[in-house]
CSV table of C-alpha atoms in Angstrom, one decimal:
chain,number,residue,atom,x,y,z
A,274,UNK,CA,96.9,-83.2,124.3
A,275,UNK,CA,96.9,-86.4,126.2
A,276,UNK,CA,95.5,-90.0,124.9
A,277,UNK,CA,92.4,-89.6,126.7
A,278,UNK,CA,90.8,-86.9,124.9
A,279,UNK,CA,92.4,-87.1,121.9
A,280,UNK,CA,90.3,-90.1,119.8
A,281,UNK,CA,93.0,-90.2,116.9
A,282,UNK,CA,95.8,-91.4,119.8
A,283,UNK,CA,93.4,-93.8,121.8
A,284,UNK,CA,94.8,-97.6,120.4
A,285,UNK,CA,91.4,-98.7,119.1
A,286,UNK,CA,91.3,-102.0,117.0
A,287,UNK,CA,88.4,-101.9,113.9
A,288,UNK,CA,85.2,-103.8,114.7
A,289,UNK,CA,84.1,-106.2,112.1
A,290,UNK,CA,81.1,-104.7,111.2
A,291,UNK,CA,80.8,-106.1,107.8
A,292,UNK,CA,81.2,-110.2,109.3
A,293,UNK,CA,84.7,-111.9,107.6
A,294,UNK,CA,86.7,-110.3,110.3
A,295,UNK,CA,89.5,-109.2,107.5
A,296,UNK,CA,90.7,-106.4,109.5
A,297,UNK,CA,91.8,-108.8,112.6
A,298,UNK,CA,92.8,-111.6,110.0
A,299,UNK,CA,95.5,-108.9,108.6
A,300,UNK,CA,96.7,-107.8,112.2
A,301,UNK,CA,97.2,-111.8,112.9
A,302,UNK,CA,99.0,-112.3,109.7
A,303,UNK,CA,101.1,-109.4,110.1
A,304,UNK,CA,102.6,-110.5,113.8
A,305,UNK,CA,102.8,-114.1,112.4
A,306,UNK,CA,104.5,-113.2,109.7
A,307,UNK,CA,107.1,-111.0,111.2
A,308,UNK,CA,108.4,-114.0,113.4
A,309,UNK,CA,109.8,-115.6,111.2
A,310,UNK,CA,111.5,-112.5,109.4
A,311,UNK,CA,114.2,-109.9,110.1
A,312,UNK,CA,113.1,-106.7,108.2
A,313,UNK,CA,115.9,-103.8,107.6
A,314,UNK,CA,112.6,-101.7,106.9
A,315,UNK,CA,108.6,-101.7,108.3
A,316,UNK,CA,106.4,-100.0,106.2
A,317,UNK,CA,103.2,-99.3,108.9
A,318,UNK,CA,100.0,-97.7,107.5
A,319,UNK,CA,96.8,-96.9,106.0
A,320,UNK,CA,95.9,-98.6,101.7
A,321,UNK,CA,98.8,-96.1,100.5
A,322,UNK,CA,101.3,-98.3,102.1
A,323,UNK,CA,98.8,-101.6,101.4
A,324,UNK,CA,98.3,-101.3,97.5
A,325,UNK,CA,102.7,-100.0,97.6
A,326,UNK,CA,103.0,-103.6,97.6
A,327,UNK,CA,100.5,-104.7,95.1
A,328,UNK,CA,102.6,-103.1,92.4
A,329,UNK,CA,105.9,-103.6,90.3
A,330,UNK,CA,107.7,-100.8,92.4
A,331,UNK,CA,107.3,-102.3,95.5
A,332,UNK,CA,109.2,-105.4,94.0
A,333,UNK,CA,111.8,-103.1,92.3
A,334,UNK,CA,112.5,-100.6,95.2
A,335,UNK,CA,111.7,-102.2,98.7
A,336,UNK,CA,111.8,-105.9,98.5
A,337,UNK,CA,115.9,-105.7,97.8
A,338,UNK,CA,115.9,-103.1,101.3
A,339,UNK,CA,114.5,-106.2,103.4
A,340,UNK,CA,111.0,-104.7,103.8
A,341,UNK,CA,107.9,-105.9,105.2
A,342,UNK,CA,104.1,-104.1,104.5
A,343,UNK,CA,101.8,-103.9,107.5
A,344,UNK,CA,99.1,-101.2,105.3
A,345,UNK,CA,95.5,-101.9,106.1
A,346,UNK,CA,93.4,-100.3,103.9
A,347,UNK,CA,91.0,-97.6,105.6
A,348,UNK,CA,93.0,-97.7,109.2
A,349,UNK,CA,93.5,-94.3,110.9
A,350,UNK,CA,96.0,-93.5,113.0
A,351,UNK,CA,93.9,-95.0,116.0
A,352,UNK,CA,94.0,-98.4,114.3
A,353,UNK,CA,97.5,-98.5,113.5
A,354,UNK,CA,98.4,-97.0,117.0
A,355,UNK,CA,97.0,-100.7,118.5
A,356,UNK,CA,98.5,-102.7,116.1
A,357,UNK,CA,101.8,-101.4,117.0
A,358,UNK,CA,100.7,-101.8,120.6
A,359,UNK,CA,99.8,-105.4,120.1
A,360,UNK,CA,102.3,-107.4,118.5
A,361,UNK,CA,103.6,-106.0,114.7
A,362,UNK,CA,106.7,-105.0,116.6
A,363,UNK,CA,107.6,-107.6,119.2
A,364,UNK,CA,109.6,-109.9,117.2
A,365,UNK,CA,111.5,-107.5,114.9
A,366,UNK,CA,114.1,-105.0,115.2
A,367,UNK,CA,114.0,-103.1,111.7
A,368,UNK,CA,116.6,-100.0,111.3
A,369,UNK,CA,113.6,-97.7,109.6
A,370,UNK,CA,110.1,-97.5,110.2
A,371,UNK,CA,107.8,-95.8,107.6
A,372,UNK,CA,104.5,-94.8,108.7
A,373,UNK,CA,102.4,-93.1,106.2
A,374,UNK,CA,98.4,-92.8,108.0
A,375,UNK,CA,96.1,-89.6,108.9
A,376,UNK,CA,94.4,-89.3,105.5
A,377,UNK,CA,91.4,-91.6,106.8
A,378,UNK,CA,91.1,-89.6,110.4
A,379,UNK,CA,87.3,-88.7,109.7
A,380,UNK,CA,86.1,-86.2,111.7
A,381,UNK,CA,89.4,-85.5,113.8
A,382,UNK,CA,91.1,-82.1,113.3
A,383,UNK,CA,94.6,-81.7,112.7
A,384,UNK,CA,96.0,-81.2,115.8
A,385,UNK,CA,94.2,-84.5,116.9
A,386,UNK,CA,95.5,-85.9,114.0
A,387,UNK,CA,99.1,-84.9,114.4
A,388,UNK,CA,98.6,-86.0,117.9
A,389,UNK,CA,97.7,-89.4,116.7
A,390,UNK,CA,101.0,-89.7,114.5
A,391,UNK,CA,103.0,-88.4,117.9
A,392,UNK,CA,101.5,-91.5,119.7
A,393,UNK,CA,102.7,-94.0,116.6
A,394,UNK,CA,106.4,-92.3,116.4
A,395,UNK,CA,106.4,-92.7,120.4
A,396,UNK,CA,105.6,-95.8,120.8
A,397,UNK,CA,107.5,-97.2,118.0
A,398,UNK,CA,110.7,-95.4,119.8
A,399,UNK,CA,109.1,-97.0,123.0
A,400,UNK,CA,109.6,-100.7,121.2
A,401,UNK,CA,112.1,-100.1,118.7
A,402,UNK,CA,114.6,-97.7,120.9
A,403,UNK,CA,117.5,-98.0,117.8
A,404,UNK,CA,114.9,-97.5,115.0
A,405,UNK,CA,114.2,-94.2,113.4
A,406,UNK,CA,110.6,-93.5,112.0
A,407,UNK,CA,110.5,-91.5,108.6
A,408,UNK,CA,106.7,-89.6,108.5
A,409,UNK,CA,105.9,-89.4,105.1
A,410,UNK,CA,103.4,-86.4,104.1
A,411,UNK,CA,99.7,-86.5,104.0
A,412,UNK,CA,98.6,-86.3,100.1
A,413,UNK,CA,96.5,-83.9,98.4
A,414,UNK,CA,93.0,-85.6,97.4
A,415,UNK,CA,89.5,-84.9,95.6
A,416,UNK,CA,89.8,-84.1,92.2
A,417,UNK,CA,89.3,-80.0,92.9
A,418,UNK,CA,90.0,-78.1,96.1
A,419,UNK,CA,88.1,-79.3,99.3
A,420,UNK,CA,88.6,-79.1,103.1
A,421,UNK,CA,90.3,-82.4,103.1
A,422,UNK,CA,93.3,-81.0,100.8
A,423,UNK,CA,93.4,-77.8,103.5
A,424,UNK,CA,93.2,-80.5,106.8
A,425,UNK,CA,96.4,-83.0,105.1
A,426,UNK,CA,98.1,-80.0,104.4
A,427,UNK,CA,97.2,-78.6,107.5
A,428,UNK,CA,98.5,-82.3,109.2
A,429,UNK,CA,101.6,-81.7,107.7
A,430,UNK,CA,102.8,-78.7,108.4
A,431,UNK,CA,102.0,-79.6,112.6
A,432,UNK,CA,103.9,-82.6,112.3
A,433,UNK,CA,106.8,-81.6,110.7
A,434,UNK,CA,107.4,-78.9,113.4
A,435,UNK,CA,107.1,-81.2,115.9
A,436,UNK,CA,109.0,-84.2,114.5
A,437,UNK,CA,112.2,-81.3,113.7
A,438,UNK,CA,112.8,-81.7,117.5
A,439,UNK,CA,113.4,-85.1,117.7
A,440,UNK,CA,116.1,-87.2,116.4
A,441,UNK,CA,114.7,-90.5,116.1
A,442,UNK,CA,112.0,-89.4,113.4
A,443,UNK,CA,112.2,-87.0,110.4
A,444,UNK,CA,109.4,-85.9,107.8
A,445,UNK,CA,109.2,-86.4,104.2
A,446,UNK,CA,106.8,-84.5,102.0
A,447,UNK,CA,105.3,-86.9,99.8
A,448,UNK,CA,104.0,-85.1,97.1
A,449,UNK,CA,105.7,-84.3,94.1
A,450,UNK,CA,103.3,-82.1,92.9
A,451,UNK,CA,99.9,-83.7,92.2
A,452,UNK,CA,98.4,-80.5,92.1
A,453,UNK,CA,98.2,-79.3,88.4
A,454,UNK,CA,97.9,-75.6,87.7
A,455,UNK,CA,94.0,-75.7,87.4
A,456,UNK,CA,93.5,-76.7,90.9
A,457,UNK,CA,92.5,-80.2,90.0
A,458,UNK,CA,94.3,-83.8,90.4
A,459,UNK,CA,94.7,-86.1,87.6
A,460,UNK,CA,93.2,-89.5,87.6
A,461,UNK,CA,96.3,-90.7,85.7
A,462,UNK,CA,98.0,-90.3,88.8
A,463,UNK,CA,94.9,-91.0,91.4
A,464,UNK,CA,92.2,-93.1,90.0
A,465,UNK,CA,90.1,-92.3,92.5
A,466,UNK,CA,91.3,-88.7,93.7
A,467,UNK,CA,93.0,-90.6,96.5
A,468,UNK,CA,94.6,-94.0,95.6
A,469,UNK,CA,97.7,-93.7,93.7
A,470,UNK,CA,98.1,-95.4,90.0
A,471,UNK,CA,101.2,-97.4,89.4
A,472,UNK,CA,102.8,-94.2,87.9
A,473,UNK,CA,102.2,-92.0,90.6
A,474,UNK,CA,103.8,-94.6,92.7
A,475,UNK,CA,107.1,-94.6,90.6
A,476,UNK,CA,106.8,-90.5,91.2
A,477,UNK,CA,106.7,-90.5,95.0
A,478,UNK,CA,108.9,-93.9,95.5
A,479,UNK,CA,111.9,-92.7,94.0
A,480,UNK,CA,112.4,-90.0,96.6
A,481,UNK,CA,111.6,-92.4,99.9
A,482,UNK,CA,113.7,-94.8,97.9
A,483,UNK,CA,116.7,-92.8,98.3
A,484,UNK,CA,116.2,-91.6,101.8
A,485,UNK,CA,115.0,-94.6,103.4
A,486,UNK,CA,118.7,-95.8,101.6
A,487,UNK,CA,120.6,-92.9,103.5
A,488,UNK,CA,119.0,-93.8,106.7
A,489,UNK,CA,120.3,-97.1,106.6
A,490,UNK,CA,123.7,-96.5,105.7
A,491,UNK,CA,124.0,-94.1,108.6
A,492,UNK,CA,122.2,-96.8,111.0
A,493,UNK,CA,125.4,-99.2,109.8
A,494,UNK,CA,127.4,-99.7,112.3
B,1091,UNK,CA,60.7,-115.3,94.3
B,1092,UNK,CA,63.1,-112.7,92.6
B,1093,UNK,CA,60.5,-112.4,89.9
B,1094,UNK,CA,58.0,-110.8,92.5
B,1095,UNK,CA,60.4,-108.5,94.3
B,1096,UNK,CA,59.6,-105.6,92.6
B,1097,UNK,CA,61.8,-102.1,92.4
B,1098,UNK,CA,59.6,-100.7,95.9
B,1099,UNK,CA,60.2,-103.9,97.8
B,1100,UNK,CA,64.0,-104.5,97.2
B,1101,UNK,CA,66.6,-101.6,98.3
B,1102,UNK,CA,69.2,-103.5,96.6
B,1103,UNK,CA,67.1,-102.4,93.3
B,1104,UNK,CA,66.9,-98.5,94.5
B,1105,UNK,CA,68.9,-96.4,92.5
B,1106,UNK,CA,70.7,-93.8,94.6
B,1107,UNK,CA,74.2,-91.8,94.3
B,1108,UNK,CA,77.0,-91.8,96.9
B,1109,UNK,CA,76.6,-89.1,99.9
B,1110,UNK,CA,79.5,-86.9,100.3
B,1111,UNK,CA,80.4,-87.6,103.5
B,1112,UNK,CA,84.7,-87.9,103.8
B,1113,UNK,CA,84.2,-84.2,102.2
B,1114,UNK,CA,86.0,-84.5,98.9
B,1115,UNK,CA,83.3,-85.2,96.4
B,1116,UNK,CA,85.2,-87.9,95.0
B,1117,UNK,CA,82.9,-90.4,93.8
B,1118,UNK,CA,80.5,-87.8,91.9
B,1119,UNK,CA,83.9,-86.9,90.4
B,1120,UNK,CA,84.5,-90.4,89.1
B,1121,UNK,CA,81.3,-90.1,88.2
B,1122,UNK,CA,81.4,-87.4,85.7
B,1123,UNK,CA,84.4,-88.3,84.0
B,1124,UNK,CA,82.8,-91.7,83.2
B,1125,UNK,CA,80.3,-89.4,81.8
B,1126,UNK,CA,82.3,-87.6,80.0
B,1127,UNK,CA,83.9,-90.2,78.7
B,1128,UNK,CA,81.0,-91.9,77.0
B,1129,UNK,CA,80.8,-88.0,75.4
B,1130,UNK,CA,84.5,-89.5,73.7
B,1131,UNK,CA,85.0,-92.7,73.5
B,1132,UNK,CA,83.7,-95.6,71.4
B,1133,UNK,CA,83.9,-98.4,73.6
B,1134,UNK,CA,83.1,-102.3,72.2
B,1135,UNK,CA,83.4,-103.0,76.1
B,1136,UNK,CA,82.4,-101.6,79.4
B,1137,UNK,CA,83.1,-102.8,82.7
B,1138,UNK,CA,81.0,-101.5,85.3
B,1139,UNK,CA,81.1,-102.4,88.8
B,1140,UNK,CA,82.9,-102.0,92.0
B,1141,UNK,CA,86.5,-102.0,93.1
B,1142,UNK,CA,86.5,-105.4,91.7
B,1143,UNK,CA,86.4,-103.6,88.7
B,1144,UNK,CA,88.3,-100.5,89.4
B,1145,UNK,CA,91.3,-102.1,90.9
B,1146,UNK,CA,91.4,-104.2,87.5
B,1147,UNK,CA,92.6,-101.3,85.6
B,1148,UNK,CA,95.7,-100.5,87.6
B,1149,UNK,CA,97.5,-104.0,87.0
B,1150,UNK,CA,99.2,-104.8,84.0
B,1151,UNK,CA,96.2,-107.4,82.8
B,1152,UNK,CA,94.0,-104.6,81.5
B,1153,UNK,CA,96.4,-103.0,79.6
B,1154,UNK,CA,97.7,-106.4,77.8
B,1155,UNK,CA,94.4,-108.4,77.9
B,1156,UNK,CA,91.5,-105.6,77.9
B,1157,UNK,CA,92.3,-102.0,76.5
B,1158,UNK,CA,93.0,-104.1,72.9
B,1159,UNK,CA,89.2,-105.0,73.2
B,1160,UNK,CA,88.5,-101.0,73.6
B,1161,UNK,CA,87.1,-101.3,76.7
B,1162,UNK,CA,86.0,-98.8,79.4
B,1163,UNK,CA,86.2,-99.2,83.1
B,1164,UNK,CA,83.5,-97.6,85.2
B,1165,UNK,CA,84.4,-99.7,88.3
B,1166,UNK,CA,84.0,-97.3,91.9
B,1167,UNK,CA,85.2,-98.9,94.9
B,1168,UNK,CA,82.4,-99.2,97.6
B,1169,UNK,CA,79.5,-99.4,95.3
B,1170,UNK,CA,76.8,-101.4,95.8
B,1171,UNK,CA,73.9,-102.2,93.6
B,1172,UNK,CA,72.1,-98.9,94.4
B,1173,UNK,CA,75.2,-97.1,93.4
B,1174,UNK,CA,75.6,-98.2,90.1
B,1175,UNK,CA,72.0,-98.6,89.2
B,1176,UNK,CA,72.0,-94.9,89.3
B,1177,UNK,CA,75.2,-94.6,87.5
B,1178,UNK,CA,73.7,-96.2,84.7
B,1179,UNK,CA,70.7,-94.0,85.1
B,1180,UNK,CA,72.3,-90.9,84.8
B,1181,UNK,CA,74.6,-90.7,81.9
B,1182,UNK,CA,77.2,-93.9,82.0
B,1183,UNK,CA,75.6,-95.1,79.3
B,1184,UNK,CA,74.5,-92.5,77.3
B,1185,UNK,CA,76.5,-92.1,73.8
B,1186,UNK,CA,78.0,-95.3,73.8
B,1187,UNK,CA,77.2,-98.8,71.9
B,1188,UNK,CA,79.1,-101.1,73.7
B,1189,UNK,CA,78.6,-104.5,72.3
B,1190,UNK,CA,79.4,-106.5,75.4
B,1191,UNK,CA,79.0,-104.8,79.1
B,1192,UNK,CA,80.8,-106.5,82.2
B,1193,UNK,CA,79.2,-106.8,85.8
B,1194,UNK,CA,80.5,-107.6,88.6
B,1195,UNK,CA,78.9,-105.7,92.0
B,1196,UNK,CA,77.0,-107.2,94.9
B,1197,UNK,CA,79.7,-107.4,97.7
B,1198,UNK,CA,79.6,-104.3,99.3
B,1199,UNK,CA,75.7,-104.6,99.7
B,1200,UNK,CA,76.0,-105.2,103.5
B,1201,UNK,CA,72.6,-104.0,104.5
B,1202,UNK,CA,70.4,-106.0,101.8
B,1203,UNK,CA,70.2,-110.1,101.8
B,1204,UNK,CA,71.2,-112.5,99.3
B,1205,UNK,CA,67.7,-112.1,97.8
B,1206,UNK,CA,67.7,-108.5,97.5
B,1207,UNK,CA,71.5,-108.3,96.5
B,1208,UNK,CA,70.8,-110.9,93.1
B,1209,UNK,CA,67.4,-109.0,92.7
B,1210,UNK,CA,69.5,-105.7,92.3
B,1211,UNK,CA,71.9,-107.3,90.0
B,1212,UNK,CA,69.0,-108.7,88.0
B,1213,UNK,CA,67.8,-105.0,88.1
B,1214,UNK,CA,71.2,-103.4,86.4
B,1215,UNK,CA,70.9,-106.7,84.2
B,1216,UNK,CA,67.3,-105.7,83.1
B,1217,UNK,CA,68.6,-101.8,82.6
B,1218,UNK,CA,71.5,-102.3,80.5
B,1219,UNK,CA,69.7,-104.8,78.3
B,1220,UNK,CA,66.7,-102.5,78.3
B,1221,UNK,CA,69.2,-99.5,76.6
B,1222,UNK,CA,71.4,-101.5,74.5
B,1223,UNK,CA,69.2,-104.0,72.6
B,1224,UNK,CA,72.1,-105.1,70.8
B,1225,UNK,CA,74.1,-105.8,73.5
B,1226,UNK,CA,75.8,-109.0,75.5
B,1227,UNK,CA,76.4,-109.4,79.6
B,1228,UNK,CA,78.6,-111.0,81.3
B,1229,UNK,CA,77.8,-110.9,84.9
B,1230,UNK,CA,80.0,-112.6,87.1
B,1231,UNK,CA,80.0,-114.1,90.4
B,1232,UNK,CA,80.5,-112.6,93.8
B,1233,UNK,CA,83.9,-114.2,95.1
B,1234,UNK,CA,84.4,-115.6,98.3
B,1235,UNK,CA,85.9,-112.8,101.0
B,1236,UNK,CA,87.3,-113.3,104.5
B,1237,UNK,CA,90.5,-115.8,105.4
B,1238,UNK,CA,88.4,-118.2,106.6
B,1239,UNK,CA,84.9,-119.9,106.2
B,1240,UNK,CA,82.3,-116.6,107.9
B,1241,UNK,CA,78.7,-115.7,107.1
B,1242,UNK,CA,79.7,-113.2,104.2
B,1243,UNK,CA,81.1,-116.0,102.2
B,1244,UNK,CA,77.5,-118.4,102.5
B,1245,UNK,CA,75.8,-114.6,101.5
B,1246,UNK,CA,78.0,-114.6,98.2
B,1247,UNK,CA,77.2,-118.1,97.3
B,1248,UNK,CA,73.6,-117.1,97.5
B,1249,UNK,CA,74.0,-114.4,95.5
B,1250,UNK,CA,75.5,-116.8,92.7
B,1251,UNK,CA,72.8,-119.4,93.1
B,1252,UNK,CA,70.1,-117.0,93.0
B,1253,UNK,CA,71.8,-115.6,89.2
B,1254,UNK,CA,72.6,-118.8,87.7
B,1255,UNK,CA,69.3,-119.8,87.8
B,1256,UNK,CA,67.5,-116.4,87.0
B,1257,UNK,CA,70.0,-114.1,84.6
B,1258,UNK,CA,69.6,-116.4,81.5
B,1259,UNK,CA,65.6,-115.6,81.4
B,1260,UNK,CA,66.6,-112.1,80.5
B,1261,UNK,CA,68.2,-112.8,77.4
B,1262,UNK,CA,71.9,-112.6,76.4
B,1263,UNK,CA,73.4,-112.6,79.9
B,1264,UNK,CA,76.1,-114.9,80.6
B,1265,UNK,CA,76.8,-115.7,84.4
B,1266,UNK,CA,80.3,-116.7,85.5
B,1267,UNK,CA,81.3,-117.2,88.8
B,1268,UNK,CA,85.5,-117.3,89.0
B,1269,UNK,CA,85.7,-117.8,92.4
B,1270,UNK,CA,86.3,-121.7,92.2
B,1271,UNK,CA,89.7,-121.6,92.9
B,1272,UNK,CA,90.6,-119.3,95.9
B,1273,UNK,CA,89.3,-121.5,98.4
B,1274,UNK,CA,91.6,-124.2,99.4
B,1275,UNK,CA,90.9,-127.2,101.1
B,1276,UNK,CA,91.7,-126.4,104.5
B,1277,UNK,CA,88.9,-123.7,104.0
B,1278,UNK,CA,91.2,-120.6,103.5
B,1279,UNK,CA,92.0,-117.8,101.5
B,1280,UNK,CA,95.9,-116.9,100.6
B,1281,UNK,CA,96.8,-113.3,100.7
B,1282,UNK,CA,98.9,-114.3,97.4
B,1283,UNK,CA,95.0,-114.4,95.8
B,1284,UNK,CA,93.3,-111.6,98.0
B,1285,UNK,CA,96.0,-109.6,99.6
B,1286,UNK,CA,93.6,-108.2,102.4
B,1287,UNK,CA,91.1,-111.3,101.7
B,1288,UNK,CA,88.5,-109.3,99.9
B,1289,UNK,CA,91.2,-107.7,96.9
B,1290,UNK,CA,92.7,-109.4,94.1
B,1291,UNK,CA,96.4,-109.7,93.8
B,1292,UNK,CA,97.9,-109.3,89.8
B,1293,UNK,CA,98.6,-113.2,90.1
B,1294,UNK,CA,94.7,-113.6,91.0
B,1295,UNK,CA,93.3,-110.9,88.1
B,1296,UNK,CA,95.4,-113.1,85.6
B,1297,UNK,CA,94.1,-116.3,86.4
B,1298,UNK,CA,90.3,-114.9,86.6
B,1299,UNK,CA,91.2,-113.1,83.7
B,1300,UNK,CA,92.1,-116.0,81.0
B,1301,UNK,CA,88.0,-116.9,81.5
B,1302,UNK,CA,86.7,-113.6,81.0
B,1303,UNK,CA,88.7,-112.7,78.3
B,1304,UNK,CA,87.6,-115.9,76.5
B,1305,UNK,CA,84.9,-115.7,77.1
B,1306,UNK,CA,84.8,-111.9,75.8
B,1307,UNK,CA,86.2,-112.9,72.4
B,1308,UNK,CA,83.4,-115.8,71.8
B,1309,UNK,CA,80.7,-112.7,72.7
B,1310,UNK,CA,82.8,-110.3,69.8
B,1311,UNK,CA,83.5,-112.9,67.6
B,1312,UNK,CA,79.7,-113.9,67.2
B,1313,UNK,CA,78.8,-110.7,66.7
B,1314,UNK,CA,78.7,-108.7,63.4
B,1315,UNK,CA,80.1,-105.7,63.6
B,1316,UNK,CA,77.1,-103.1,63.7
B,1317,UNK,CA,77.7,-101.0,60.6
B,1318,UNK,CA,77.6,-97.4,61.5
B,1319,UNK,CA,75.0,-95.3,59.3
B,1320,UNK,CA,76.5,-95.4,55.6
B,1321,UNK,CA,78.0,-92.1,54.9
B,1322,UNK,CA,78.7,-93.4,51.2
């Protein structure tokens, strides 16, 4: 599928539609910011990786592996793919990059979709030719079973095949089982059926914790 | 001028539900458990808002400042005026006696002006008193958004201007704007306060938090406790 017709892999910033251009001010901040620092660890994505850093376990977890958090709440994988295209990478060199976006790709199937992480992982090897890109797994959301849970899952599975072939990116499945026996989520671990609660967090980080950790003991020289 | 707007001139005073567009039914499904919880719970409290609200329940602060108050949170992020109006319409406050009720929406109403955004509030205001006769509001301010100075932040201020002078005519309602101190002087926002310039950071929900919740134990402590129906 090339870039042209697939929308979820053409690098399209967000308009500011709403007037306090936030999304742009973010963007700025974020290439500022990494100037000045030399991350071991980029966390690139959509609110799951924003609010990560909002809470105790980002504190606890990443800040002691020399991370930095580029999340923009509501971006797709369209919106992260220009970011990364136009300055969050050009003054850093981190060993890991964590990309966690797709679950806001409205209206893109999951081959798009899939196609749209493909772009990210290729142009982040494009930039970054020593880093290696760990694609975490699309959660399950709505509180009972919908076409959304069926399109992530769906998201998943494409990118994980095509991720096995390479050796400068690897999939993790996210989800430590969200799904309770009834079909439905809990709001004590999604508050909203799609943002995670500071709990949930502690469930899913411990995992990416301790790979992102094996990923930079093998990048030591 | 808000006085005259009346509920078929001002959208921002329409009620009307979230449209399931993403495809996960999400918000009707926050919706129903805030129904059901009012089925449970005997709350002296009840936030009701947007994610303002919401996010407020997922930082320390609630749970050491206002779960001892037994307070609910019905905060959904996105709503507008519209939105909660109907909320409140349709069962979020149906069972429950809440001596005090928290509101703080009006910044996601992008397609209504100032005007019609504080005449929706004053709507909700006019609702909630309306069905809980015993009750206290506390309505607070819309907060500045945006790094730097931009049309959304004059729109907020509007808002506020337009509520300090009209909520008090509607009876108990208190109006507080906390917004004072995110602004600095060179005009901008920190993403220490508002980490994508719109959210509050823990650090921020603390420091607006002190206020409130003072301002929450003067409303409870003047209050007597309404005596349930003596089952002597």
């Amino acid at each position: 599928m090339s870039e042209d017709s697939n929308p979820a892999a053409t690098p399209t910033p967000c308009e500011d539609i709403q007037g306090d251009g936030r999304w742009m001010s973010l963007h700025n901040r974020f290439v500022s910011d990494s100037k000045g620092k030399e991350p071991d660890v980029l966390f690139v994505g959509d609110s799951l990786v924003q609010l990560l850093h909002e809470f105790e376990v980002w504190r606890k977890l990443f800040s002691p592996l020399h991370a930095l958090n580029f999340g923009v709440g509501g971006d797709a994988t369209h919106h992260v793919l220009w970011r990364l295209m136009n300055g969050e990478l050009d003054y850093i060199s981190p060993k890991v990059v964590v990309l966690w976006v797709g679950t806001n790709n409205h209206g893109h199937t999951p081959e798009q979709i899939c196609g749209g992480i493909m772009a990210i992982i290729n142009v982040i090897h494009q930039k970054l030719p020593h880093a290696h890109t760990l694609v975490l797994g699309l959660l399950p959301r709505g509180k009972s079973p919908n076409p959304l849970r069926a399109r992530n899952a769906s998201v998943n599975d494409l990118v994980q095949a095509e991720v096995a072939s390479l050796s400068h990116a690897s999939f993790l499945d996210m989800d430590p089982g969200f799904i309770q026996s009834d079909g439905s989520i809990a709001h004590q671990d999604m508050y909203d059926y799609l943002h995670l609660t500071p709990r949930a967090y502690q469930r899913v980080c411990q995992p990416l914790h301790e790979r992102i950790r094996s990923l930079l003991d093998k990048h030591a020289p | 001028m808000i006085a005259r707007m009346s509920t078929e001139e001002n959208p921002a005073a329409e009620p009307a539900p979230v449209i399931d567009v993403q495809g996960d039914g999400r918000w009707m499904s926050q919706h129903n458990r805030f129904v059901q919880e009012c089925k449970d719970a005997e709350p002296d409290v009840l936030f009701v808002g947007d994610s303002m609200v919401q996010l407020m329940q997922q930082y320390e602060v609630w749970r050491e400042v206002f779960s001892p108050l037994h307070a609910l949170n019905f905060g959904i992020g996105g709503d507008t005026t519209c939105n909660v109006l109907w909320r409140l319409q349709n069962g979020e406050l149906e069972n429950i006696r809440p001596r005090v009720v928290v509101l703080w929406v009006g910044t996601n109403n992008h397609e209504h002006t100032a005007d019609q955004v504080a005449g929706g509030i004053l709507a909700i205001a006019k609702l909630v008193l309306s069905r809980l006769p015993k009750s206290k509001m506390i309505v607070l301010g819309l907060l500045p958004r945006g790094e730097f100075p931009n049309p959304l932040r004059e729109k907020n201020a509007a808002v506020n201007n337009l509520l300090r002078a009209s909520l008090p005519q509607l009876g108990p309602v208190q109006f507080i704007d906390v917004g004072g101190s995110f602004v600095h002087s060179d005009g901008a926002i920190s993403s220490r306060d508002m980490f994508d310039f719109l959210h509050l950071t823990a650090s921020a929900y603390r420091t607006i938090s002190m206020t409130l919740h003072e301002l929450l134990l003067q409303m409870l402590e003047e209050m007597p406790q309404e005596r349930r129906a003596l089952l002597v």
